[in-house]
Coordinates of C-alpha atoms in Angstrom, one line a residue:
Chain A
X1 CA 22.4 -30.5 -31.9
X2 CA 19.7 -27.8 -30.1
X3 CA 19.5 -26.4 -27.2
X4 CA 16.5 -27.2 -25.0
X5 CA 16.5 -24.2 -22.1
X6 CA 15.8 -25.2 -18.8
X7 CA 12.8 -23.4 -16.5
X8 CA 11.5 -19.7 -17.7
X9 CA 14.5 -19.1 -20.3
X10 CA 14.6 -18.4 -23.8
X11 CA 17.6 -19.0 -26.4
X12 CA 18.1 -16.3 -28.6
X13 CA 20.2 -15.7 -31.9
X14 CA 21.1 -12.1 -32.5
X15 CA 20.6 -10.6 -35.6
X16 CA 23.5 -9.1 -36.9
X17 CA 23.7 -6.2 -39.8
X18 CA 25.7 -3.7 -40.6
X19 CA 23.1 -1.3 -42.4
X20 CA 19.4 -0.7 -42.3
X21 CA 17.8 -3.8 -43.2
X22 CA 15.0 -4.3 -45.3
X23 CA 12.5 -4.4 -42.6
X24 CA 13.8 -0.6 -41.7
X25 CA 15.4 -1.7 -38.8
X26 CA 18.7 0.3 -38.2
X27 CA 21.5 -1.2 -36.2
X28 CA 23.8 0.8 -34.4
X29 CA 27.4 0.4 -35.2
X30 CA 28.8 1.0 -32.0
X31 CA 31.3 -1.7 -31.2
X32 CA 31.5 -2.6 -27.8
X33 CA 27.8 -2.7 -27.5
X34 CA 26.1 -5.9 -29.3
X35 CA 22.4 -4.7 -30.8
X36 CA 19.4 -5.8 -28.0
X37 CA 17.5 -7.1 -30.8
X38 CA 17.1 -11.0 -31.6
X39 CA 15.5 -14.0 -32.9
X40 CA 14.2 -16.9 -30.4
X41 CA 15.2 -19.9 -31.7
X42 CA 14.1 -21.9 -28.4
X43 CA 12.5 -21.7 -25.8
X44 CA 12.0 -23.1 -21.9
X45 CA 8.9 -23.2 -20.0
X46 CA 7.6 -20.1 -20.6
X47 CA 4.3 -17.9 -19.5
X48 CA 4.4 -15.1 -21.8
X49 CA 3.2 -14.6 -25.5
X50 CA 6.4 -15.6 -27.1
X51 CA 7.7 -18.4 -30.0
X52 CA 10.2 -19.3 -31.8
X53 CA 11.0 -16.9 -34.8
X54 CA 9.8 -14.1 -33.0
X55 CA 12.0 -11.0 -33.0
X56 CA 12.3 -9.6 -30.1
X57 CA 14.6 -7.0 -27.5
X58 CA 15.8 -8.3 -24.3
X59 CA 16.9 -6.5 -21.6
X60 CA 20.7 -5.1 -21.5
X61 CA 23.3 -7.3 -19.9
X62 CA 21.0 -9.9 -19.5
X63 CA 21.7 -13.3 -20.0
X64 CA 24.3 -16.0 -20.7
X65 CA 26.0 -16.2 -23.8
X66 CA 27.4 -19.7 -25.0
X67 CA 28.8 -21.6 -28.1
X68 CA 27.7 -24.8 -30.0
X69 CA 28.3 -26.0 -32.9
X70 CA 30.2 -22.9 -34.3
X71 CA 27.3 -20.6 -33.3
X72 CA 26.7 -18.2 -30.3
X73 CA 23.6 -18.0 -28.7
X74 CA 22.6 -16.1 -25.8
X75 CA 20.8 -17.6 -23.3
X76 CA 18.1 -15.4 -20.8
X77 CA 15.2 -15.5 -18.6
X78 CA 12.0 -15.1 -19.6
X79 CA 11.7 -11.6 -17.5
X80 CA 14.4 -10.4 -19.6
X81 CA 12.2 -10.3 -22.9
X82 CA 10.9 -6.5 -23.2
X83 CA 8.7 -6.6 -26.5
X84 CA 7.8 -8.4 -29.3
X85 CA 8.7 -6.6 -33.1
X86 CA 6.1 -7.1 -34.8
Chain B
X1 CA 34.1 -42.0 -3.6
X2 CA 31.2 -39.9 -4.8
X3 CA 29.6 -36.7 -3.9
X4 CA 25.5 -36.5 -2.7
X5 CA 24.4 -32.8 -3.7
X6 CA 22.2 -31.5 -0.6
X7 CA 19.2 -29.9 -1.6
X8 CA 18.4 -28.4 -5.2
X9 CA 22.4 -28.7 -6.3
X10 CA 23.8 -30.6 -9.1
X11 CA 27.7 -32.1 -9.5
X12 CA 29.1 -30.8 -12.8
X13 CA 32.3 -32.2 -14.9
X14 CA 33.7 -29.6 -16.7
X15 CA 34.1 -30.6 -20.6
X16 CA 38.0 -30.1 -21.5
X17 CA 38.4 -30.0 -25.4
X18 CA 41.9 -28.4 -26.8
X19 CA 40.4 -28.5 -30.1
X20 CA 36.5 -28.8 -32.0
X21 CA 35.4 -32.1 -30.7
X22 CA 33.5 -34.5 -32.6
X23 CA 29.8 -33.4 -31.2
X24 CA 30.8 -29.9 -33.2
X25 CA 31.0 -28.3 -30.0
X26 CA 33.8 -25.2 -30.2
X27 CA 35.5 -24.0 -26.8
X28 CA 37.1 -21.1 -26.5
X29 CA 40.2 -20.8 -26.1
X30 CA 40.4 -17.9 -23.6
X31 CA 42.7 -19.3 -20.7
X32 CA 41.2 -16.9 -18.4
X33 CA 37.4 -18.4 -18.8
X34 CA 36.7 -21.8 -18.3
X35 CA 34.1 -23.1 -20.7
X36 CA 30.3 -22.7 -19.1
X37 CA 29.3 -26.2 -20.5
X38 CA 29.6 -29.3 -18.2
X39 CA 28.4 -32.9 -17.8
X40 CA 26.4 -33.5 -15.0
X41 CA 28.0 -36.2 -12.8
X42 CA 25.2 -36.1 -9.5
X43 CA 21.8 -34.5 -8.6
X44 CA 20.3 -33.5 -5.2
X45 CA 16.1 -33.0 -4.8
X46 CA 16.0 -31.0 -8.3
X47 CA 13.2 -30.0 -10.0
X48 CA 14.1 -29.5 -13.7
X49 CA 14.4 -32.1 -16.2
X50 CA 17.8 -32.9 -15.8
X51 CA 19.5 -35.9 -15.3
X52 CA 23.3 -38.0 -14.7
X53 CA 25.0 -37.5 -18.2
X54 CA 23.1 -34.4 -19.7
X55 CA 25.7 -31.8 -21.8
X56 CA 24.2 -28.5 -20.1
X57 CA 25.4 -25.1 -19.9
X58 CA 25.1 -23.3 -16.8
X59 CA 25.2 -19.5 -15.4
X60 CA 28.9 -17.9 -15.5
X61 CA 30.4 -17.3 -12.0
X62 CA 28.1 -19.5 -10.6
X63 CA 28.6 -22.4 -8.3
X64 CA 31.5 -23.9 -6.2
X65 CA 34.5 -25.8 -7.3
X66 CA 35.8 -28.4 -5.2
X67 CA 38.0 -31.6 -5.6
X68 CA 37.8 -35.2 -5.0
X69 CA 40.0 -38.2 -5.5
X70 CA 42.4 -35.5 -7.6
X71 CA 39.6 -34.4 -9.8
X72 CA 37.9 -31.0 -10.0
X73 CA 34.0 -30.7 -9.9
X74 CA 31.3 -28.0 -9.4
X75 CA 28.7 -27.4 -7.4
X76 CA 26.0 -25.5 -8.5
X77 CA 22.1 -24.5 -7.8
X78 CA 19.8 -26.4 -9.9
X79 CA 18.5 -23.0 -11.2
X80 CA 22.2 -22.3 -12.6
X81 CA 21.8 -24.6 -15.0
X82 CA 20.4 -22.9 -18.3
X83 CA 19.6 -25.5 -20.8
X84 CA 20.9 -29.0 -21.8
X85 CA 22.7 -29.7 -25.1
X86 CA 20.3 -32.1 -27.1
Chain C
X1 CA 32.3 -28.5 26.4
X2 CA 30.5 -28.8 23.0
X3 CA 28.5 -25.9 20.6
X4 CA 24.8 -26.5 20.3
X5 CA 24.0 -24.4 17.3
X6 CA 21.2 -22.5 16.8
X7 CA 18.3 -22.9 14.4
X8 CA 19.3 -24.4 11.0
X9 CA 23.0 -24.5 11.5
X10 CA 26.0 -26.9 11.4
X11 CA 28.8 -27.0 13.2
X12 CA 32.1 -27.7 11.1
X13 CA 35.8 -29.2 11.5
X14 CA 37.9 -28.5 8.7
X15 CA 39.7 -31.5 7.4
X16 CA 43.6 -30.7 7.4
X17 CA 46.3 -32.6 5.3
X18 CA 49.3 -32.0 3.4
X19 CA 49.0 -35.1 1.6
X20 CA 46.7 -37.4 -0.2
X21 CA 44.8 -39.0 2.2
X22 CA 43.9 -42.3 3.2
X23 CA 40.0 -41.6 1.6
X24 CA 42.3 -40.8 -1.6
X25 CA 41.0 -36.8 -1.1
X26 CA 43.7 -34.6 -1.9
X27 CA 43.8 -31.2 -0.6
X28 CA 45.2 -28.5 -2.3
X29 CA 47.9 -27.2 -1.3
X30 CA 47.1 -23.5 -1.9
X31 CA 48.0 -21.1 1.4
X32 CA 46.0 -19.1 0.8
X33 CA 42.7 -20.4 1.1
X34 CA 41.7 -23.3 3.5
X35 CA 40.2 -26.5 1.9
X36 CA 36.3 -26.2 1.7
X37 CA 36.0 -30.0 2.6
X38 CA 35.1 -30.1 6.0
X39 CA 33.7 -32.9 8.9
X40 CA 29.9 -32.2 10.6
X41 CA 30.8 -32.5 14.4
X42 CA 27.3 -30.6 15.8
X43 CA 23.7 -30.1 13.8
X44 CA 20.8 -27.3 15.1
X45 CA 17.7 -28.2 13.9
X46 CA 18.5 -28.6 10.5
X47 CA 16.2 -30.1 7.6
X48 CA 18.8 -32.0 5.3
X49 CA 19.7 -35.3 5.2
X50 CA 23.6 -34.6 7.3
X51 CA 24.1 -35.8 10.1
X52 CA 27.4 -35.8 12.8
X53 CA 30.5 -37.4 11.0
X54 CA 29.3 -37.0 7.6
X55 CA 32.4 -35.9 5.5
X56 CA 30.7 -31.9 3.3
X57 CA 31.6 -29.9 1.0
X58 CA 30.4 -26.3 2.0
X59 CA 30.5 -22.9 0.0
X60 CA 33.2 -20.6 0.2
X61 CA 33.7 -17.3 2.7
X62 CA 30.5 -18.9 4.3
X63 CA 30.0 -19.2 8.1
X64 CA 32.0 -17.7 11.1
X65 CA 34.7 -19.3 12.5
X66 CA 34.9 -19.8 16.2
X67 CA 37.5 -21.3 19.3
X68 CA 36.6 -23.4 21.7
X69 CA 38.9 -25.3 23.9
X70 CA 41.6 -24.5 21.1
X71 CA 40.1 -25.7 18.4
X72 CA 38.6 -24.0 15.5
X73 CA 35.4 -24.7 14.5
X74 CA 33.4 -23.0 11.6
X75 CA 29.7 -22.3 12.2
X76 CA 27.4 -22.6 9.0
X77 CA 23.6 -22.3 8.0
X78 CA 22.6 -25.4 6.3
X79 CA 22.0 -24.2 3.4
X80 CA 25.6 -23.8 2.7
X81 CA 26.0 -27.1 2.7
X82 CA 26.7 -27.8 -0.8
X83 CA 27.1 -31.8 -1.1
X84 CA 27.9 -34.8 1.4
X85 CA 31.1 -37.2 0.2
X86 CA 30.1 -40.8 0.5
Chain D
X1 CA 19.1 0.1 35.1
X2 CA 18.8 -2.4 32.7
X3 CA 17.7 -2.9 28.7
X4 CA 14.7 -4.6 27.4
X5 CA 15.2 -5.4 24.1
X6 CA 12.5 -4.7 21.7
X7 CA 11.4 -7.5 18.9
X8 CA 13.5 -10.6 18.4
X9 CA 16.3 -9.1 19.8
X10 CA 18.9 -10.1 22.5
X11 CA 21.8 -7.9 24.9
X12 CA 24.8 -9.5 24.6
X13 CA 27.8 -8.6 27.2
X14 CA 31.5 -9.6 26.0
X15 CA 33.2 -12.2 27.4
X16 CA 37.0 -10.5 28.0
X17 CA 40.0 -12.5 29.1
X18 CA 43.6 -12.3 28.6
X19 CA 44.5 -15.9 29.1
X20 CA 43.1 -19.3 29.1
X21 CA 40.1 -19.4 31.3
X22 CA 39.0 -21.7 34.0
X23 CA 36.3 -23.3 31.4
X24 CA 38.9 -23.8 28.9
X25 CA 38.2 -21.2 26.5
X26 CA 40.9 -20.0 24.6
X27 CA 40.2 -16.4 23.2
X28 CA 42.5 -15.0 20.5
X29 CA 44.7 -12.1 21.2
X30 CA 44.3 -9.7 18.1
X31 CA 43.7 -6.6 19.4
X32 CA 41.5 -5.5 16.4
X33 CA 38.8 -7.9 16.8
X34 CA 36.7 -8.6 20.2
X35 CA 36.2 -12.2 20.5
X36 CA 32.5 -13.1 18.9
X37 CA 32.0 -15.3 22.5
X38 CA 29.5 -13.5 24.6
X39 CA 26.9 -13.8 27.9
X40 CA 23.1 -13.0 26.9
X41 CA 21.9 -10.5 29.8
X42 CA 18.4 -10.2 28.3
X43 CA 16.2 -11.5 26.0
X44 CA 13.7 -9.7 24.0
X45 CA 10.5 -11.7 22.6
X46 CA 12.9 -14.5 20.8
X47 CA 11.9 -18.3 19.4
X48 CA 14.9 -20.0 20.1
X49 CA 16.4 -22.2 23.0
X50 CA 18.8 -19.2 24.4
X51 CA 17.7 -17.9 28.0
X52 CA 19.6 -14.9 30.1
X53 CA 22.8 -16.4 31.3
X54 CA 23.7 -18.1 28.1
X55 CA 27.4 -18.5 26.9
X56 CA 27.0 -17.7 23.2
X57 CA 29.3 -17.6 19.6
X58 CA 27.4 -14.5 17.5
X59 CA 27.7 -13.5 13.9
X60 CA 30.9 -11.4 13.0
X61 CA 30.1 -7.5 12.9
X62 CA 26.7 -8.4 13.9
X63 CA 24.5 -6.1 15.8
X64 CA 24.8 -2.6 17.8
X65 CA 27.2 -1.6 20.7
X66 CA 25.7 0.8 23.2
X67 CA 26.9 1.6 26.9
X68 CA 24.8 1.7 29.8
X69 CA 26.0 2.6 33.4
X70 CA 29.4 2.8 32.1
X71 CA 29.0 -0.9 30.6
X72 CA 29.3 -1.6 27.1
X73 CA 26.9 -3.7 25.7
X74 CA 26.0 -5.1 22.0
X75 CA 22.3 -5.6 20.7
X76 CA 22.3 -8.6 18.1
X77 CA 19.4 -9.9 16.0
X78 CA 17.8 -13.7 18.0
X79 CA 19.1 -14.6 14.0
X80 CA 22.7 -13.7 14.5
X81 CA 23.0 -16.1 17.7
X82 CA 24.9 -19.1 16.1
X83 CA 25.4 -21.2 18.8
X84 CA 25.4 -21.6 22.7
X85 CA 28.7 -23.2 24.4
X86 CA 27.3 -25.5 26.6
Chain E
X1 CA 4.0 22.2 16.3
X2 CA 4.2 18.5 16.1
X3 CA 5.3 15.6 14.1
X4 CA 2.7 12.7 13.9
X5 CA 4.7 9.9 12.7
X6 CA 3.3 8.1 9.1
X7 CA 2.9 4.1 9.2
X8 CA 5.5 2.2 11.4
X9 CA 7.6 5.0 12.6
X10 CA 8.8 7.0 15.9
X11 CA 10.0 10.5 16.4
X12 CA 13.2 10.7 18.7
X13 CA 14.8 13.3 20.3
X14 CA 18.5 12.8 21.3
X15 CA 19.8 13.3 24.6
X16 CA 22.8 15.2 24.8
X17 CA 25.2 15.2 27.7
X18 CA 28.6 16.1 28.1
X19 CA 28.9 14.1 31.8
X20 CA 27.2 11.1 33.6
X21 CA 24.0 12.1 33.9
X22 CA 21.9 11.5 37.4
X23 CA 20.4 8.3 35.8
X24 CA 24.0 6.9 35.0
X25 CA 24.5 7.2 31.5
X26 CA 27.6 7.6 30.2
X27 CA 27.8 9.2 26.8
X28 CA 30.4 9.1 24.5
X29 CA 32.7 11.8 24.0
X30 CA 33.1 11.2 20.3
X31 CA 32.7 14.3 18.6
X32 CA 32.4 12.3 15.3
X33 CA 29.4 10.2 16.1
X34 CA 26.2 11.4 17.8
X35 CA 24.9 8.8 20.7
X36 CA 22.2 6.1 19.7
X37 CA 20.5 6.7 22.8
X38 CA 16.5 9.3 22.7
X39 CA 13.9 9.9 23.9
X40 CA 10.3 9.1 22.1
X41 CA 8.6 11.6 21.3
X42 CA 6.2 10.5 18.7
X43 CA 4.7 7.3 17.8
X44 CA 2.8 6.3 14.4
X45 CA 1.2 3.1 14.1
X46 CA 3.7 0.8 15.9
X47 CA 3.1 -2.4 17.5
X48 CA 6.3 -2.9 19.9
X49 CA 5.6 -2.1 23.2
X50 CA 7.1 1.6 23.3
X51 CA 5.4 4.9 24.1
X52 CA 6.2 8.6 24.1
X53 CA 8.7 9.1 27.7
X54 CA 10.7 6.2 26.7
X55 CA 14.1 6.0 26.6
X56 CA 16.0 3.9 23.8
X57 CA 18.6 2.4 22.2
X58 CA 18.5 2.4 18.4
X59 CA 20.0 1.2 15.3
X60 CA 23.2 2.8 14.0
X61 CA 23.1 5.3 11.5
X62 CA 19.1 4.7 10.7
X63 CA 16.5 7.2 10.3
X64 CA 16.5 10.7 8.7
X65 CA 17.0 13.7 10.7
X66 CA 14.4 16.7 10.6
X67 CA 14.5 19.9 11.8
X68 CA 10.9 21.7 13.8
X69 CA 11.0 24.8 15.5
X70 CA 14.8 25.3 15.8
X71 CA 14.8 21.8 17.5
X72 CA 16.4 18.5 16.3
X73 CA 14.3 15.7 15.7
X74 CA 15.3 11.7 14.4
X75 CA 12.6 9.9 12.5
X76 CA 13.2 5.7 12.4
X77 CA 11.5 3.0 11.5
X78 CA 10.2 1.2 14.7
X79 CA 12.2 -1.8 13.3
X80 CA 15.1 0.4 14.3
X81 CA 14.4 0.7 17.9
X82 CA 16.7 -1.9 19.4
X83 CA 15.9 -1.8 23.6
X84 CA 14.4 0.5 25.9
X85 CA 15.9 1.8 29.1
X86 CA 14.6 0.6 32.2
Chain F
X1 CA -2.4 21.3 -16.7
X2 CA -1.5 18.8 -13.0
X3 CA -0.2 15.8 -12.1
X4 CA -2.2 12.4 -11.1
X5 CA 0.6 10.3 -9.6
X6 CA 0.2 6.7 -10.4
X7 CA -0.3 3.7 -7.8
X8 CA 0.7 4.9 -4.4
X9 CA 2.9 7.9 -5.0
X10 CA 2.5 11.3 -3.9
X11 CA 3.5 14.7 -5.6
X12 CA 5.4 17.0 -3.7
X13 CA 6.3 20.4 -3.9
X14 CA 9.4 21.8 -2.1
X15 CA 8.7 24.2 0.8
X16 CA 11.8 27.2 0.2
X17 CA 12.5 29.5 2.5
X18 CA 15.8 32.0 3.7
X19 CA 14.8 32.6 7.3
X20 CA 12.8 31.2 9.9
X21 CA 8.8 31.3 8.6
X22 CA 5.9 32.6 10.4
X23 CA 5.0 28.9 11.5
X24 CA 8.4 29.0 13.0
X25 CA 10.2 26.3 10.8
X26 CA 14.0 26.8 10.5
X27 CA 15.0 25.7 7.6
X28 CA 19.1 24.5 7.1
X29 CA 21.0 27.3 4.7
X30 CA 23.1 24.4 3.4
X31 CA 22.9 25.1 -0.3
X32 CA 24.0 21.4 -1.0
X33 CA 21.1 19.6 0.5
X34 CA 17.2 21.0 -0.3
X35 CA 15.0 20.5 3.1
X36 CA 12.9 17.6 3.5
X37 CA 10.4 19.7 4.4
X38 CA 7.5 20.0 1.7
X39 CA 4.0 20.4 0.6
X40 CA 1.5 17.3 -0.8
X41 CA -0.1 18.5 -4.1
X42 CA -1.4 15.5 -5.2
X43 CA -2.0 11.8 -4.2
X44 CA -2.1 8.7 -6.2
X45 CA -4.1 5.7 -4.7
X46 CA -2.4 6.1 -0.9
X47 CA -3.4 4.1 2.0
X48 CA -1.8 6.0 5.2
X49 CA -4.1 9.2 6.3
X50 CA -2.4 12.0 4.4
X51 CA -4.1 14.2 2.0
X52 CA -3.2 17.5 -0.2
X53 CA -2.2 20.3 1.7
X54 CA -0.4 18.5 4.5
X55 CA 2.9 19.8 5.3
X56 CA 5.2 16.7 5.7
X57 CA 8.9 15.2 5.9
X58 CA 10.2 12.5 3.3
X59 CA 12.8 10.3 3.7
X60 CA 16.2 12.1 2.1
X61 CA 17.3 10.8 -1.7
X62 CA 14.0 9.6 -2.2
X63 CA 11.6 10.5 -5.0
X64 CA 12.1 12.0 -8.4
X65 CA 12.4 15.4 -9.2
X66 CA 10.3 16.5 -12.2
X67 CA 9.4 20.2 -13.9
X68 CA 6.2 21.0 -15.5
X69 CA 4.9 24.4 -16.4
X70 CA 8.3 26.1 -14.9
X71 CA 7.6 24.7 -11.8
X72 CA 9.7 21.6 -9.7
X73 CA 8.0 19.3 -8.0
X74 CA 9.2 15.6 -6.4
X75 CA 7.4 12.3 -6.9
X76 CA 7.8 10.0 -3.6
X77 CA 6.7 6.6 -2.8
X78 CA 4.1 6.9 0.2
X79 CA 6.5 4.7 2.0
X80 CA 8.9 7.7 1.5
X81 CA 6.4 10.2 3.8
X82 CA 8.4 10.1 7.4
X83 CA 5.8 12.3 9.6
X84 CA 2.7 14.8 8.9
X85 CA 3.6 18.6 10.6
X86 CA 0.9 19.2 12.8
Chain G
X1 CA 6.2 -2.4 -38.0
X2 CA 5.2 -1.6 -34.0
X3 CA 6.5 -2.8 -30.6
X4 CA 4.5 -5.1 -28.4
X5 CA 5.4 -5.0 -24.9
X6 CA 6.1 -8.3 -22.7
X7 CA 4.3 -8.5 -19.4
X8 CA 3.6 -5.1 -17.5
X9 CA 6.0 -3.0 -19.9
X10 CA 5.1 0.3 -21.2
X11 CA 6.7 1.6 -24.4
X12 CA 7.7 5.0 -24.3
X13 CA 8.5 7.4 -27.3
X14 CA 10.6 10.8 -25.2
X15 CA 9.1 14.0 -25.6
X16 CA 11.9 16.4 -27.3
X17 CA 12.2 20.3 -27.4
X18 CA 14.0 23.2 -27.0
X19 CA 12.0 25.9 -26.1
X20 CA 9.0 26.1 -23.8
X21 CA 5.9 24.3 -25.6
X22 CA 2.2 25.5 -26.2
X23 CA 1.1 23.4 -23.3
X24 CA 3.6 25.7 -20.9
X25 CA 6.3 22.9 -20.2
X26 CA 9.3 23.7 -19.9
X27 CA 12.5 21.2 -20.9
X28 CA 15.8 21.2 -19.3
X29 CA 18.4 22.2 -21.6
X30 CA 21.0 19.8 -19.9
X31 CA 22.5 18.2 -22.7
X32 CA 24.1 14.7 -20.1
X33 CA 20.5 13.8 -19.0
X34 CA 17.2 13.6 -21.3
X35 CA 13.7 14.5 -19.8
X36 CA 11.8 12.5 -18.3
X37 CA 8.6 13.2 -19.4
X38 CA 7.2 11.1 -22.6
X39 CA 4.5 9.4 -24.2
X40 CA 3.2 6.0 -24.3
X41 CA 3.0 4.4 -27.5
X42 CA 2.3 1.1 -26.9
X43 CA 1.0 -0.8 -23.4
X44 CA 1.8 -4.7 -22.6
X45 CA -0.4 -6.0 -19.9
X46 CA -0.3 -3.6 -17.3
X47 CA -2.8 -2.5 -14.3
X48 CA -1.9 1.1 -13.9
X49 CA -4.8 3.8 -15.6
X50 CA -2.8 4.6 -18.4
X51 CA -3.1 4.5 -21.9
X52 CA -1.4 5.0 -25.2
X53 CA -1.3 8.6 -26.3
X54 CA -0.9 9.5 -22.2
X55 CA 1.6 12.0 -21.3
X56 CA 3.7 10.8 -18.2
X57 CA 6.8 11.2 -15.8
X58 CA 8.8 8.2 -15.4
X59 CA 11.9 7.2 -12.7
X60 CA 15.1 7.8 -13.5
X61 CA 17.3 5.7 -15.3
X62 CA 15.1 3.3 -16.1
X63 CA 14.0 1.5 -19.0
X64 CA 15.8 0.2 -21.6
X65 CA 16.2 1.7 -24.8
X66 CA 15.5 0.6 -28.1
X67 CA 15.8 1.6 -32.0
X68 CA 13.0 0.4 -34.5
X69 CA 12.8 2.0 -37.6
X70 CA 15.0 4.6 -36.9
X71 CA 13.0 5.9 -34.1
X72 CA 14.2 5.3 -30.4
X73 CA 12.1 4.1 -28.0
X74 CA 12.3 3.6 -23.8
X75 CA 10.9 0.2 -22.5
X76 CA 10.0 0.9 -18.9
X77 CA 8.3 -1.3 -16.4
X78 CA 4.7 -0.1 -15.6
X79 CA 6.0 0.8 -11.9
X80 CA 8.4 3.0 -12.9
X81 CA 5.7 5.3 -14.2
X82 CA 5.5 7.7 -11.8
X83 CA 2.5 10.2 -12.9
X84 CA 0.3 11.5 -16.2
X85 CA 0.6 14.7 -17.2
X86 CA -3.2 15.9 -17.5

């Protein structure tokens, strides 16, 4: 099963980790805030420079998060991205 | 009985499931939240490639429950809908 | 006397029961908040396909309610209309 | 004295009664809210089919209450005119 | 001194009265709200047909008040200016 | 070191004074509230006729209040500048 | 790794110090609110003259903040950069 996003939205996957990673990227470990930094894993009909497998941060509070297939994803508008990590 | 949506609406079935269902799909079971995923059961003039029988998810808080012939639907604007469940 | 609205509005009767009905809608029987189902009984110059006597469903806390001739009417822009029953 | 209303504007003058009037309308008797019927006493530069003389339902808390000559009158948007009792 | 009004605005002065005034005006005693009628004073680039002399109505609790010369002045957006007094 | 405001913004500084000036403004003692009153230091790419020097009003709460070289200064919106003192 | 702005984003690393700097500026010591004043290290596709390496003001409370490499980081939109610092 996948998720096909409808209009200008992405679906994104957060990454999770609870220590620096190997690409240097520290997570805080502040609970009741979820990191803004994620993977797209699809995406709608979109205008800007993004694809799927790109890291990225999204804007806080954006979005809608769901669940399939055991998973949660988060799904947000395309306005929502704020930059590429590259 | 059925319902016409006016203008860029779509009627959505709520998907009841106590348990994992056989698609894989997990609700939660948070009495206070109804699931955001939902069959679509009618279509006004909308745009997006959606159809009668797509598995979609749609934006929380969005749209307006009513009831016909003793069962529960809900209307919501086509740009509420955020992807559909492939 | 009759209520021609103005520009794209609709002038509504609010279906009352305490029972199912003949149509097989049942209303709910919650005090609190009237039944959102609701018969067209005037149309401004509106662009959607309703028409006088079409059976709606409209969205909640919209429109104003009115009295004329003791009878309560509910006045409310088309695009509140949310889907016709057939 | 009298008020010409600037833009798409129109003065509206209550319509007070204690009891059912001669034309039938019923007005409610809560003393916290006025009664939302009115009589348009002037028009500004407005587009739709309302002229001076007009019995009219407005918008609820709609527009600006001034006095003139010891007359109260309210100043409403052309937009928040919902529909003339004919 | 003077105020010349930037883009679509108007300098009022309040009239202040504590009696019917020879023209007829009433004005509220309400210590707690100051009364929406003035005078024009100043006008920017409006297109309304209004000029310095006239006296109007305007739009509760709008504009910002400024202080010249020890005097009192209200600058509103024309948009604001509801009727004038004839 | 200065400021060049970007897009149609204007840089303000704050004209302070305890008694009435030689130009015979008054300005309010209430230490709560800063006057309105101020000088344009610099203009971004601004369309109405102002220009640095002008002594002029803004609309209250606007802008954003910003320190450089141990002086304060406010960045407004041109929309923000109410009238020109002339 | 390095951030690459989405649309007309501006990525902004915050200017931090305690005392009054070479160049003369001088940084609040308020420990609730950071300064606004910072420097652009990377520019998505924006229309403003600005460039990486600028100093600037931006609004208040705007922007999203991000870690990367242990570095924090303010995404702002390109309008809420309010003025460079030359």
């Amino acid at each position: 099963m996948k998720l096909q996003p409808i209009g200008k939205r992405v679906v994104l996957k957060q990454v999770i980790a609870e220590e620096t990673t190997k690409s240097g990227i520290v997570l805080t470990g502040n609970a009741k805030e979820k990191p803004q930094e994620a993977e797209i894993v699809a995406v709608g009909s979109v205008e800007a420079d993004i694809k799927v497998g790109d890291k990225v941060f999204y804007k806080k509070y954006s979005g809608t998060e769901v669940k399939l297939d055991d998973e949660e994803y988060l799904i947000v508008d395309e306005e929502d991205i704020l930059a590429v990590i590259k």
